[in-house]
Short mmCIF file of C-alpha atoms in Angstrom, two decimals:
data_model
loop_
_atom_site.label_atom_id
_atom_site.label_comp_id
_atom_site.label_asym_id
_atom_site.label_seq_id
_atom_site.Cartn_x
_atom_site.Cartn_y
_atom_site.Cartn_z
CA UNK Y 485 -48.10 2.62 -29.69
CA UNK Y 486 -45.11 4.69 -28.71
CA UNK Y 487 -42.55 2.77 -26.93
CA UNK Y 488 -42.20 3.28 -23.45
CA UNK Y 489 -39.16 5.18 -22.02
CA UNK Y 490 -36.22 3.22 -20.93
CA UNK Y 491 -36.05 4.97 -17.29
CA UNK Y 492 -39.70 3.83 -16.75
CA UNK Y 493 -38.78 0.23 -17.92
CA UNK Y 494 -35.88 0.34 -15.49
CA UNK Y 495 -38.02 1.28 -12.58
CA UNK Y 496 -40.61 -1.16 -13.54
CA UNK Y 497 -38.14 -4.00 -13.80
CA UNK Y 498 -36.27 -2.93 -10.32
CA UNK Y 499 -39.90 -2.99 -8.58
CA UNK Y 500 -40.57 -6.37 -9.95
CA UNK Y 501 -37.38 -7.75 -8.53
CA UNK Y 502 -37.94 -6.12 -5.30
CA UNK Y 503 -41.19 -7.76 -4.96
CA UNK Y 504 -39.90 -11.12 -5.67
CA UNK Y 505 -36.53 -10.87 -3.55
CA UNK Y 506 -37.92 -9.26 -0.20
CA UNK Y 507 -39.72 -12.24 1.01
CA UNK Y 508 -37.22 -14.40 0.85
CA UNK Y 509 -34.68 -12.01 2.43
CA UNK Y 510 -36.91 -11.36 5.28
CA UNK Y 511 -37.23 -15.06 5.84
CA UNK Y 512 -33.52 -15.67 6.02
CA UNK Y 513 -33.05 -12.62 8.22
CA UNK Y 514 -35.36 -13.84 10.77
CA UNK Y 515 -33.98 -17.16 11.04
CA UNK Y 516 -30.43 -15.80 11.55
CA UNK Y 517 -31.81 -13.47 14.20
CA UNK Y 518 -33.47 -16.48 15.95
CA UNK Y 519 -30.27 -18.52 16.02
CA UNK Y 520 -28.34 -15.37 17.14
CA UNK Y 521 -30.76 -14.83 19.92
CA UNK Y 522 -30.89 -18.38 21.10
CA UNK Y 523 -27.11 -18.18 21.74
CA UNK Y 524 -26.43 -15.24 24.10
CA UNK Y 525 -24.21 -17.30 26.39
CA UNK Y 526 -22.15 -20.30 26.62
CA UNK Y 527 -24.09 -23.18 28.68
CA UNK Y 528 -20.89 -25.27 29.45
CA UNK Y 529 -21.11 -29.01 30.72
CA UNK Y 530 -18.39 -30.91 31.77
CA UNK Y 531 -17.70 -34.08 29.66
CA UNK Y 532 -15.10 -36.38 28.03
CA UNK Y 533 -13.98 -35.65 24.56
CA UNK Y 534 -14.77 -38.69 22.34
CA UNK Y 535 -14.00 -37.09 19.03
CA UNK Y 536 -10.61 -37.16 16.95
CA UNK Y 537 -10.47 -33.81 15.22
CA UNK Y 538 -11.77 -31.34 18.03
CA UNK Y 539 -10.42 -27.97 18.73
CA UNK Y 540 -10.68 -25.77 21.60
CA UNK Y 541 -12.94 -22.57 20.99
CA UNK Y 542 -10.58 -20.02 22.53
CA UNK Y 543 -6.81 -21.14 21.94
CA UNK Y 544 -7.43 -22.99 18.83
CA UNK Y 545 -5.42 -25.75 19.76
CA UNK Y 546 -6.50 -29.53 19.57
CA UNK Y 547 -8.25 -31.33 22.42
CA UNK Y 548 -6.87 -34.52 23.14
CA UNK Y 549 -9.10 -37.76 22.66
CA UNK Y 550 -10.48 -38.60 26.18
CA UNK Y 551 -9.57 -35.68 28.09
CA UNK Y 552 -12.00 -33.75 30.52
CA UNK Y 553 -13.31 -30.85 28.54
CA UNK Y 554 -16.24 -28.29 28.79
CA UNK Y 555 -18.91 -28.40 26.08
CA UNK Y 556 -21.49 -26.14 24.77
CA UNK Y 557 -24.65 -27.76 23.13
CA UNK Y 558 -25.92 -24.61 21.71
CA UNK Y 559 -22.85 -23.83 19.27
CA UNK Y 560 -21.39 -27.35 19.68
CA UNK Y 561 -17.68 -26.08 20.97
CA UNK Y 562 -15.24 -27.54 23.35
CA UNK Y 563 -13.18 -25.69 25.61
CA UNK Y 564 -9.97 -26.45 27.55
CA UNK Y 565 -10.35 -26.01 31.36
CA UNK Y 566 -7.07 -24.18 31.61
CA UNK Y 567 -8.55 -21.64 28.91
CA UNK Y 568 -11.62 -20.66 30.93
CA UNK Y 569 -9.11 -19.16 33.66
CA UNK Y 570 -5.80 -17.37 33.15
CA UNK Y 571 -4.03 -17.15 36.39
CA UNK Y 572 -0.73 -15.20 35.39
CA UNK Y 573 -1.60 -12.90 32.51
CA UNK Y 574 1.31 -10.44 31.57
CA UNK Y 575 -1.44 -7.78 30.78
CA UNK Y 576 -2.93 -7.73 34.60
CA UNK Y 577 -1.82 -8.63 38.02
CA UNK Y 578 -4.87 -10.98 38.88
CA UNK Y 579 -6.59 -13.92 37.51
CA UNK Y 580 -8.64 -13.35 34.56
CA UNK Y 581 -11.98 -15.40 34.29
CA UNK Y 582 -13.93 -16.28 30.86
CA UNK Y 583 -17.26 -14.37 30.36
CA UNK Y 584 -19.67 -16.64 28.66
CA UNK Y 585 -22.30 -13.63 27.80
CA UNK Y 586 -22.30 -11.36 24.63
CA UNK Y 587 -21.27 -8.00 25.62
CA UNK Y 588 -21.56 -4.48 24.36
CA UNK Y 589 -18.63 -2.86 26.21
CA UNK Y 590 -15.23 -2.16 24.87
CA UNK Y 591 -12.10 -3.93 25.55
CA UNK Y 592 -9.85 -2.12 28.13
CA UNK Y 593 -6.68 -2.96 26.11
CA UNK Y 594 -7.77 -1.97 22.54
CA UNK Y 595 -10.96 -0.28 22.94
CA UNK Y 596 -12.85 -2.29 20.46
CA UNK Y 597 -16.43 -3.75 20.91
CA UNK Y 598 -17.33 -7.13 19.47
CA UNK Y 599 -21.05 -7.58 20.36
CA UNK Y 600 -21.97 -10.49 18.41
CA UNK Y 601 -18.91 -12.69 19.94
CA UNK Y 602 -18.61 -14.24 23.24
CA UNK Y 603 -14.65 -13.92 23.68
CA UNK Y 604 -14.10 -11.59 26.75
CA UNK Y 605 -12.20 -12.19 30.04
CA UNK Y 606 -12.84 -10.03 33.12
CA UNK Y 607 -11.47 -9.38 36.48
CA UNK Y 608 -14.52 -8.19 38.70
CA UNK Y 609 -12.24 -6.93 41.46
CA UNK Y 610 -10.52 -4.25 39.19
CA UNK Y 611 -13.51 -3.78 36.78
CA UNK Y 612 -11.06 -4.90 34.09
CA UNK Y 613 -12.23 -6.54 30.94
CA UNK Y 614 -10.39 -7.60 28.07
CA UNK Y 615 -10.33 -9.82 24.55
CA UNK Y 616 -8.36 -12.99 24.95
CA UNK Y 617 -6.30 -11.83 21.87
CA UNK Y 618 -5.43 -8.79 23.53
CA UNK Y 619 -4.31 -10.73 26.92
CA UNK Y 620 -1.15 -11.81 25.07
CA UNK Y 621 -0.44 -8.31 23.53
CA UNK Y 622 3.37 -7.35 23.49
CA UNK Y 623 4.57 -4.79 26.00
CA UNK Y 624 7.26 -3.09 24.09
CA UNK Y 625 7.39 -2.95 20.38
CA UNK Y 626 9.36 -1.17 17.65
CA UNK Y 627 7.88 -0.43 14.37
CA UNK Y 628 9.56 0.97 11.34
CA UNK Y 629 7.03 3.96 11.15
CA UNK Y 630 8.45 5.64 14.05
CA UNK Y 631 12.04 6.34 15.52
CA UNK Y 632 11.24 5.26 19.20
CA UNK Y 633 10.03 2.35 21.02
CA UNK Y 634 6.26 1.75 21.72
CA UNK Y 635 4.97 0.75 25.22
CA UNK Y 636 1.39 -0.47 25.78
CA UNK Y 637 -0.78 1.72 27.82
CA UNK Y 638 -4.39 0.99 28.95
CA UNK Y 639 -5.51 4.82 28.80
CA UNK Y 640 -4.82 7.09 26.07
CA UNK Y 641 -5.49 10.40 27.63
CA UNK Y 642 -5.68 12.62 24.56
CA UNK Y 643 -9.21 12.37 23.26
CA UNK Y 644 -8.05 14.03 19.94
CA UNK Y 645 -5.16 11.86 19.33
CA UNK Y 646 -5.00 10.03 15.94
CA UNK Y 647 -3.53 6.45 15.33
CA UNK Y 648 -0.27 6.83 13.45
CA UNK Y 649 -1.13 3.74 11.19
CA UNK Y 650 -4.81 4.06 10.29
CA UNK Y 651 -5.34 7.74 11.32
CA UNK Y 652 -8.49 6.78 13.03
CA UNK Y 653 -9.61 8.45 16.67
CA UNK Y 654 -9.15 6.67 20.02
CA UNK Y 655 -12.08 5.58 22.04
CA UNK Y 656 -12.20 7.95 25.19
CA UNK Y 657 -10.62 6.09 28.18
CA UNK Y 658 -9.47 2.89 26.29
CA UNK Y 659 -5.76 1.66 25.48
CA UNK Y 660 -3.14 1.26 22.93
CA UNK Y 661 0.47 1.82 22.08
CA UNK Y 662 2.26 5.06 23.10
CA UNK Y 663 5.87 6.43 22.49
CA UNK Y 664 8.05 6.00 25.36
CA UNK Y 665 9.45 9.41 24.82
CA UNK Y 666 7.33 11.43 27.06
CA UNK Y 667 7.87 14.57 24.80
CA UNK Y 668 6.55 12.60 21.83
CA UNK Y 669 2.64 12.14 21.37
CA UNK Y 670 2.62 9.34 18.80
CA UNK Y 671 -0.08 6.59 19.47
CA UNK Y 672 -1.21 3.56 17.62
CA UNK Y 673 -4.11 1.22 18.11
CA UNK Y 674 -3.33 -2.04 19.35
CA UNK Y 675 -4.69 -3.99 16.28
CA UNK Y 676 -2.93 -1.57 13.96
CA UNK Y 677 0.43 -1.87 15.79
CA UNK Y 678 0.57 -5.61 15.83
CA UNK Y 679 -0.86 -5.98 12.01
CA UNK Y 680 1.52 -8.54 10.36
CA UNK Y 681 2.69 -5.87 7.73
CA UNK Y 682 3.55 -3.16 10.36
CA UNK Y 683 5.01 -5.27 13.31
CA UNK Y 684 7.99 -7.58 13.08
CA UNK Y 685 6.82 -9.78 16.02
CA UNK Y 686 9.30 -9.13 18.50
CA UNK Y 687 8.44 -8.40 22.06
CA UNK Y 688 11.10 -6.05 23.79
CA UNK Y 689 9.80 -6.42 27.21
CA UNK Y 690 13.18 -7.57 28.47
CA UNK Y 691 14.86 -4.89 26.50
CA UNK Y 692 15.57 -1.46 27.88
CA UNK Y 693 14.19 0.74 25.50
CA UNK Y 694 16.86 3.25 24.19
CA UNK Y 695 16.73 6.08 22.00
CA UNK Y 696 18.24 5.18 18.64
CA UNK Y 697 21.05 7.53 17.28
CA UNK Y 698 19.68 10.41 15.17
CA UNK Y 699 22.99 10.33 13.15
CA UNK Y 700 22.28 8.05 9.86
CA UNK Y 701 24.99 6.11 7.99
CA UNK Y 702 26.17 8.74 5.58
CA UNK Y 703 26.70 7.54 1.97
CA UNK Y 704 28.80 10.63 1.15
CA UNK Y 705 32.35 11.36 2.34
CA UNK Y 706 33.92 15.00 1.86
CA UNK Y 707 37.24 14.38 -0.13
CA UNK Y 708 38.30 18.16 -0.35
CA UNK Y 709 36.52 21.65 -1.04
CA UNK Y 710 35.05 20.53 -4.43
CA UNK Y 711 34.64 16.91 -4.39
CA UNK Y 712 32.69 14.11 -2.38
CA UNK Y 713 32.93 10.57 -2.47
CA UNK Y 714 29.72 8.18 -2.75
CA UNK Y 715 30.13 4.57 -1.62
CA UNK Y 716 28.66 3.52 -4.97
CA UNK Y 717 31.39 4.93 -7.31
CA UNK Y 718 35.40 4.83 -7.32
CA UNK Y 719 35.85 8.33 -8.56
CA UNK Y 720 35.27 11.67 -6.72
CA UNK Y 721 31.70 13.30 -7.57
CA UNK Y 722 31.84 17.30 -8.26
CA UNK Y 723 28.80 19.48 -7.82
CA UNK Y 724 27.67 20.47 -11.36
CA UNK Y 725 24.83 23.02 -12.41
CA UNK Y 726 22.30 21.78 -14.78
CA UNK Y 727 22.40 23.34 -18.39
CA UNK Y 728 20.14 23.16 -21.44
CA UNK Y 729 22.20 20.20 -22.86
CA UNK Y 730 22.19 18.14 -19.87
CA UNK Y 731 20.10 15.08 -20.40
CA UNK Y 732 21.90 12.65 -18.02
CA UNK Y 733 19.98 10.00 -15.97
CA UNK Y 734 20.41 9.56 -12.25
CA UNK Y 735 22.04 6.09 -11.42
CA UNK Y 736 20.10 5.71 -8.37
CA UNK Y 737 16.60 6.70 -9.49
CA UNK Y 738 17.22 6.47 -13.41
CA UNK Y 739 15.04 9.87 -13.84
CA UNK Y 740 16.39 12.59 -15.83
CA UNK Y 741 18.68 15.45 -14.23
CA UNK Y 742 17.15 18.31 -15.69
CA UNK Y 743 16.90 20.76 -12.57
CA UNK Y 744 19.17 22.55 -10.37
CA UNK Y 745 22.67 20.97 -9.50
CA UNK Y 746 23.69 17.21 -9.48
CA UNK Y 747 26.64 15.16 -8.28
CA UNK Y 748 28.78 14.13 -11.37
CA UNK Y 749 31.78 12.71 -12.17
CA UNK Y 750 34.10 14.21 -14.73
CA UNK Y 751 36.13 10.97 -15.51
CA UNK Y 752 32.86 9.16 -16.66
CA UNK Y 753 29.05 9.44 -17.12
CA UNK Y 754 28.34 8.71 -13.48
CA UNK Y 755 25.77 11.33 -12.04
CA UNK Y 756 23.34 11.40 -9.06
CA UNK Y 757 20.68 13.69 -7.79
CA UNK Y 758 21.89 15.45 -4.56
CA UNK Y 759 18.74 13.86 -2.75
CA UNK Y 760 19.55 10.32 -4.06
CA UNK Y 761 23.39 10.65 -3.23
CA UNK Y 762 22.10 11.23 0.47
CA UNK Y 763 19.96 8.17 0.83
CA UNK Y 764 21.45 6.19 3.90
CA UNK Y 765 22.91 2.76 3.33
CA UNK Y 766 20.52 1.28 6.06
CA UNK Y 767 16.90 2.63 7.04
CA UNK Y 768 13.77 1.67 8.49
CA UNK Y 769 10.85 2.33 6.06
CA UNK Y 770 6.98 2.28 6.80
CA UNK Y 771 6.49 0.17 3.63
CA UNK Y 772 7.97 -2.86 5.33
CA UNK Y 773 8.27 -4.21 8.74
CA UNK Y 774 12.02 -5.23 8.61
CA UNK Y 775 15.17 -3.01 8.25
CA UNK Y 776 15.98 -2.33 4.88
CA UNK Y 777 19.72 -2.31 3.17
CA UNK Y 778 20.77 -0.21 0.14
CA UNK Y 779 22.16 -2.32 -2.86
CA UNK Y 780 23.79 -1.16 -6.14
CA UNK Y 781 22.46 -2.69 -9.25
CA UNK Y 782 25.21 -2.90 -11.54
CA UNK Y 783 23.93 -5.78 -13.78
CA UNK Y 784 20.38 -6.91 -14.32
CA UNK Y 785 17.04 -5.46 -13.22
CA UNK Y 786 14.69 -6.09 -10.16
CA UNK Y 787 10.95 -5.41 -9.67
CA UNK Y 788 10.15 -3.03 -6.89
CA UNK Y 789 7.59 -4.36 -4.31
CA UNK Y 790 5.73 -1.30 -3.96
CA UNK Y 791 5.22 0.15 -7.35
CA UNK Y 792 5.60 -3.13 -9.43
CA UNK Y 793 7.84 -1.47 -12.22
CA UNK Y 794 11.32 -2.82 -13.20
CA UNK Y 795 14.32 -0.83 -12.23
CA UNK Y 796 18.00 -0.91 -13.07
CA UNK Y 797 19.19 1.52 -10.30
CA UNK Y 798 19.56 1.53 -6.54
CA UNK Y 799 17.47 -0.87 -4.48
CA UNK Y 800 16.64 -1.32 -0.79
CA UNK Y 801 16.44 -5.01 0.18
CA UNK Y 802 15.22 -6.53 3.40
CA UNK Y 803 17.86 -7.51 5.68
CA UNK Y 804 16.11 -10.80 6.19
CA UNK Y 805 17.46 -13.73 4.01
CA UNK Y 806 13.91 -15.54 3.73
CA UNK Y 807 12.20 -11.97 2.66
CA UNK Y 808 12.09 -10.93 -0.83
CA UNK Y 809 10.94 -7.43 -0.29
CA UNK Y 810 12.67 -4.78 -2.24
CA UNK Y 811 11.84 -1.05 -3.35
CA UNK Y 812 13.69 1.29 -5.63
CA UNK Y 813 15.11 4.53 -4.66
CA UNK Y 814 12.07 6.56 -5.42
CA UNK Y 815 9.53 4.39 -3.18
CA UNK Y 816 12.28 4.42 -0.87
CA UNK Y 817 11.83 8.28 -0.52
CA UNK Y 818 8.27 8.25 0.36
CA UNK Y 819 7.75 9.85 3.69
CA UNK Y 820 4.27 9.04 5.93
CA UNK Y 821 2.54 11.47 5.76
CA UNK Y 822 3.35 12.33 2.01
CA UNK Y 823 2.76 15.61 0.24
CA UNK Y 824 1.63 15.33 -3.16
CA UNK Y 825 2.03 18.09 -5.63
CA UNK Y 826 -1.48 17.75 -6.92
CA UNK Y 827 -3.22 17.68 -3.63
CA UNK Y 828 -3.62 20.12 -0.64
CA UNK Y 829 -3.96 17.51 2.22
CA UNK Y 830 -1.37 15.07 3.33
CA UNK Y 831 -1.60 11.40 2.22
CA UNK Y 832 -1.33 8.65 4.45
CA UNK Y 833 0.05 5.20 3.72
CA UNK Y 834 -2.25 2.35 3.36
CA UNK Y 835 -0.96 -1.26 3.22
CA UNK Y 836 -2.18 -4.35 1.82
CA UNK Y 837 -5.32 -6.03 3.79
CA UNK Y 838 -4.50 -9.63 3.53
CA UNK Y 839 -7.29 -10.80 5.21
CA UNK Y 840 -9.95 -9.07 3.23
CA UNK Y 841 -7.71 -8.68 0.19
CA UNK Y 842 -8.57 -5.12 -0.47
CA UNK Y 843 -7.48 -2.88 -3.15
CA UNK Y 844 -7.83 0.78 -3.74
CA UNK Y 845 -8.70 2.69 -6.99
CA UNK Y 846 -5.86 5.26 -7.66
CA UNK Y 847 -6.98 8.52 -9.15
CA UNK Y 848 -3.75 9.10 -11.17
CA UNK Y 849 -4.39 6.23 -13.51
CA UNK Y 850 -7.55 4.62 -12.41
CA UNK Y 851 -6.00 1.20 -11.64
CA UNK Y 852 -6.47 -0.73 -8.36
CA UNK Y 853 -3.46 -1.03 -6.36
CA UNK Y 854 -2.88 -2.96 -2.74
CA UNK Y 855 -0.54 -0.37 -1.43
CA UNK Y 856 -1.69 3.41 -1.65
CA UNK Y 857 -1.26 6.87 -0.17
CA UNK Y 858 -4.80 8.04 0.78
CA UNK Y 859 -6.50 11.22 2.07
CA UNK Y 860 -8.23 11.07 5.21
CA UNK Y 861 -10.04 14.30 4.76
CA UNK Y 862 -11.22 14.04 1.10
CA UNK Y 863 -13.44 10.87 -0.16
CA UNK Y 864 -12.13 8.43 -2.47
CA UNK Y 865 -8.53 10.03 -3.02
CA UNK Y 866 -5.69 7.69 -3.36
CA UNK Y 867 -2.27 7.54 -5.18
CA UNK Y 868 -0.54 4.25 -5.93
CA UNK Y 869 3.26 4.30 -5.94
CA UNK Y 870 3.64 4.25 -9.64
CA UNK Y 871 2.06 7.75 -9.54
CA UNK Y 872 3.33 8.87 -6.38
CA UNK Y 873 6.76 8.86 -7.80
CA UNK Y 874 6.21 10.74 -10.84
CA UNK Y 875 8.29 13.98 -11.00
CA UNK Y 876 6.46 17.10 -10.37
CA UNK Y 877 8.28 18.90 -12.93
CA UNK Y 878 9.51 17.57 -16.23
CA UNK Y 879 11.54 19.04 -19.34
CA UNK Y 880 10.19 18.43 -22.50
CA UNK Y 881 12.60 18.87 -25.80
CA UNK Y 882 9.98 20.48 -27.92
CA UNK Y 883 9.10 23.08 -25.42
CA UNK Y 884 11.13 25.68 -23.65
CA UNK Y 885 9.26 25.82 -20.44
CA UNK Y 886 9.08 22.82 -17.73
CA UNK Y 887 6.00 20.86 -18.11
CA UNK Y 888 3.95 20.54 -14.79
CA UNK Y 889 2.28 17.35 -13.21
CA UNK Y 890 -1.32 18.28 -13.12
CA UNK Y 891 -4.59 16.92 -11.79
CA UNK Y 892 -7.95 18.32 -12.44
CA UNK Y 893 -9.62 17.42 -9.25
CA UNK Y 894 -13.03 18.92 -10.33
CA UNK Y 895 -12.94 17.12 -13.38
CA UNK Y 896 -12.25 14.02 -11.49
CA UNK Y 897 -15.44 14.52 -9.23
CA UNK Y 898 -17.45 15.20 -12.41
CA UNK Y 899 -16.30 12.13 -13.98
CA UNK Y 900 -16.78 9.93 -11.24
CA UNK Y 901 -20.41 11.58 -10.65
CA UNK Y 902 -21.23 10.83 -14.49
CA UNK Y 903 -19.87 7.33 -14.16
CA UNK Y 904 -22.24 6.54 -11.38
CA UNK Y 905 -25.19 8.03 -13.16
CA UNK Y 906 -24.50 6.41 -16.37
CA UNK Y 907 -24.26 2.98 -14.95
CA UNK Y 908 -27.63 3.63 -13.16
CA UNK Y 909 -29.01 4.68 -16.22
CA UNK Y 910 -27.18 2.07 -18.61
CA UNK Y 911 -25.87 5.00 -20.51
CA UNK Y 912 -22.55 5.61 -22.33
CA UNK Y 913 -21.53 9.29 -22.75
CA UNK Y 914 -18.06 8.65 -23.84
CA UNK Y 915 -18.85 8.02 -27.18
CA UNK Y 916 -20.46 11.56 -27.95
CA UNK Y 917 -18.03 13.67 -25.94
CA UNK Y 918 -15.37 15.25 -27.71
CA UNK Y 919 -12.01 15.49 -25.95
CA UNK Y 920 -10.61 18.64 -24.38
CA UNK Y 921 -6.82 17.98 -25.05
CA UNK Y 922 -4.57 16.00 -27.14
CA UNK Y 923 -1.30 14.49 -26.27
CA UNK Y 924 1.58 16.11 -28.16
CA UNK Y 925 3.41 12.50 -28.43
CA UNK Y 926 0.77 10.05 -29.20
CA UNK Y 927 -1.95 12.44 -30.56
CA UNK Y 928 -4.62 10.74 -28.34
CA UNK Y 929 -6.89 12.06 -25.91
CA UNK Y 930 -5.59 13.47 -22.72
CA UNK Y 931 -7.95 12.84 -19.92
CA UNK Y 932 -8.02 15.64 -17.55
CA UNK Y 933 -9.30 13.83 -14.53
CA UNK Y 934 -6.26 11.69 -14.51
CA UNK Y 935 -2.48 12.71 -14.13
CA UNK Y 936 -0.65 14.57 -16.88
CA UNK Y 937 2.02 16.80 -17.83
CA UNK Y 938 1.03 20.38 -19.16
CA UNK Y 939 2.86 23.56 -20.02
CA UNK Y 940 -0.04 26.41 -19.38
CA UNK Y 941 1.94 28.77 -21.60
CA UNK Y 942 2.10 27.00 -24.52
CA UNK Y 943 -0.71 24.59 -24.12
CA UNK Y 944 1.60 21.60 -24.27
CA UNK Y 945 -0.14 18.49 -22.90
CA UNK Y 946 1.44 15.22 -22.53
CA UNK Y 947 0.49 11.84 -21.02
CA UNK Y 948 3.19 10.85 -18.19
CA UNK Y 949 3.54 7.47 -20.01
CA UNK Y 950 4.43 9.38 -23.13
CA UNK Y 951 7.05 11.53 -21.64
CA UNK Y 952 8.67 9.06 -19.12
CA UNK Y 953 8.08 5.75 -21.39
CA UNK Y 954 6.59 2.55 -20.16
CA UNK Y 955 9.99 1.68 -18.37
CA UNK Y 956 10.77 4.93 -16.80
CA UNK Y 957 13.40 3.29 -14.36
CA UNK Y 958 15.33 1.18 -16.95
CA UNK Y 959 18.57 2.65 -18.03
CA UNK Y 960 19.77 2.70 -21.82
CA UNK Y 961 23.15 1.10 -22.31
CA UNK Y 962 22.32 -1.41 -19.19
CA UNK Y 963 22.46 -5.21 -19.76
CA UNK Y 964 19.94 -7.56 -18.36
CA UNK Y 965 19.35 -11.25 -18.55
CA UNK Y 966 15.95 -12.66 -19.34
CA UNK Y 967 15.35 -16.51 -19.52
CA UNK Y 968 18.96 -17.35 -20.58
CA UNK Y 969 19.13 -14.38 -23.22
CA UNK Y 970 21.52 -11.42 -22.59
CA UNK Y 971 19.44 -8.14 -23.47
CA UNK Y 972 20.85 -4.79 -23.93
CA UNK Y 973 18.54 -1.86 -23.14
CA UNK Y 974 18.80 0.70 -26.05
CA UNK Y 975 17.30 4.10 -26.60
CA UNK Y 976 14.57 4.18 -29.38
CA UNK Y 977 15.15 7.97 -30.48
CA UNK Y 978 16.59 7.10 -34.26
CA UNK Y 979 14.74 8.34 -37.33
CA UNK Y 980 13.17 5.06 -37.90
CA UNK Y 981 11.40 2.52 -35.66
CA UNK Y 982 12.61 -0.92 -35.23
CA UNK Y 983 10.23 -4.00 -35.78
CA UNK Y 984 9.43 -6.33 -32.79
CA UNK Y 985 10.53 -9.80 -33.34
CA UNK Y 986 7.56 -11.07 -31.28
CA UNK Y 987 4.65 -9.18 -32.00
CA UNK Y 988 5.89 -7.79 -35.26
CA UNK Y 989 4.87 -4.31 -34.66
CA UNK Y 990 6.74 -0.86 -34.57
CA UNK Y 991 8.59 -0.32 -31.24
CA UNK Y 992 7.25 2.86 -30.43
CA UNK Y 993 8.14 3.46 -26.74
CA UNK Y 994 11.26 5.32 -25.63
CA UNK Y 995 13.36 2.03 -24.90
CA UNK Y 996 13.82 -1.12 -26.85
CA UNK Y 997 15.42 -4.33 -25.73
CA UNK Y 998 18.10 -5.90 -28.15
CA UNK Y 999 19.57 -9.20 -28.41
CA UNK Y 1000 22.15 -9.34 -31.23
CA UNK Y 1001 20.13 -8.13 -34.40
CA UNK Y 1002 16.88 -8.94 -32.74
CA UNK Y 1003 14.45 -6.25 -31.06
CA UNK Y 1004 11.76 -6.57 -28.61
CA UNK Y 1005 9.36 -3.63 -27.65
CA UNK Y 1006 8.62 -5.01 -24.16
CA UNK Y 1007 9.59 -7.32 -21.47
CA UNK Y 1008 6.21 -9.20 -22.29
CA UNK Y 1009 7.35 -9.81 -25.82
CA UNK Y 1010 10.61 -10.93 -24.43
CA UNK Y 1011 9.01 -13.72 -22.11
CA UNK Y 1012 6.45 -14.88 -24.69
CA UNK Y 1013 9.10 -15.23 -27.90
CA UNK Y 1014 9.89 -18.78 -28.80
CA UNK Y 1015 13.38 -17.80 -29.25
CA UNK Y 1016 13.86 -17.52 -25.42
CA UNK Y 1017 12.14 -20.75 -24.83
CA UNK Y 1018 14.37 -22.70 -27.34
CA UNK Y 1019 17.41 -21.02 -26.12
CA UNK Y 1020 17.16 -22.64 -22.52
#
């Protein structure tokens, strides 16, 4: 007897599972619906609180033992008497009364509807209804995403307006936060504006909103007609054109200086990209809710909070002492929205969702990240900051033409469809598929649905990691300290490759980490070696 096709077995198996699971699922849904329908309103009774660990359903604070409260038997909830009526709310001139029923209309402050919750307060005189959490919204706030103050309004008149944080539409006739500058049309949802990742928690209601000065703290000072002074260096810097023999690294971003002109010191090897030299000493950045200060890293290294990569260059550090946020110069250059070389639509910042712990899949490297820039037009199109910072053009010593950062969007869509279909059919086509391109450095396959560098004239293709290395922001000749050992970062460009002291393999990356006569191929090997542990 011939074996049954695999697809038919899958369908029969799925049908069997559905037959077994549907009755239980229906029974649980019906029980849940009955519970929801039986509690469409709070029936409150005045009673004395006899419990010890009792909390008010509205404010969340504890209810004192022996105090007079209101109690709902259906949901077993307690209510403070003062929480049922708010006499002097900031958000409205009249008293707001708690509505005990479920509702299907939107909040006048934020515009969102919560039909499954009973948490609305109202003023019947003004036909005004608001969530309890929206009653205490700040009046005037300042976000690092925008240069002006934002004031809370109950009506966003523009129906086509988009939120400056999530890029979502506004519900017609409902409120949010709008720029105090009448010539600026920047608006934000109330929930987005008061998000813990976006807002610093300061209400500027008693502060007169003033326009911030447009002149930024200049990092460059003009010395004469040919030289400028940068605060991070003692000598004057001259504008120097890049030639074919120039392979210097920028002190700020640690990336190669290989195009156009740069600011260099003729007395030493100090060099800066012109855009890096103009970075302000203080700035507001959409990646963080507090103001950032520019610091120069002369020794050691740090890990960027945005791209999670080690760097020896300049860093922006939070001005708050108890906040450990810091980003490198490349991540600090990000502007919202961001225009990426490989995509025609603008990319908008998406921060970490602390409540849901949501992560995003990066299109450039297929790794998950909590902080990305996404396209609101194209579906499933996001880049993490490791891929956003990749230089759009790179020089390769074995190709006379510049290499272009490339991403085949059609191949990415095909790969996504094949992945979903193969997982549905339990297939694996990757074993039979022949690679289209090979990396000229590691001689492994170059996936065209990921970011890579290519010369379309010579057909040279390289992985981004192969041309930049595993530590693109670590500088050769720089000294760092890891677990008590003084480590020197060195270039791995010799004729032979050293052997790693920990994993005993050849160090194939562009950089190696040396401690006297010992070599390490990665930071991971330095942290895991027994030599580091015994030296402490």
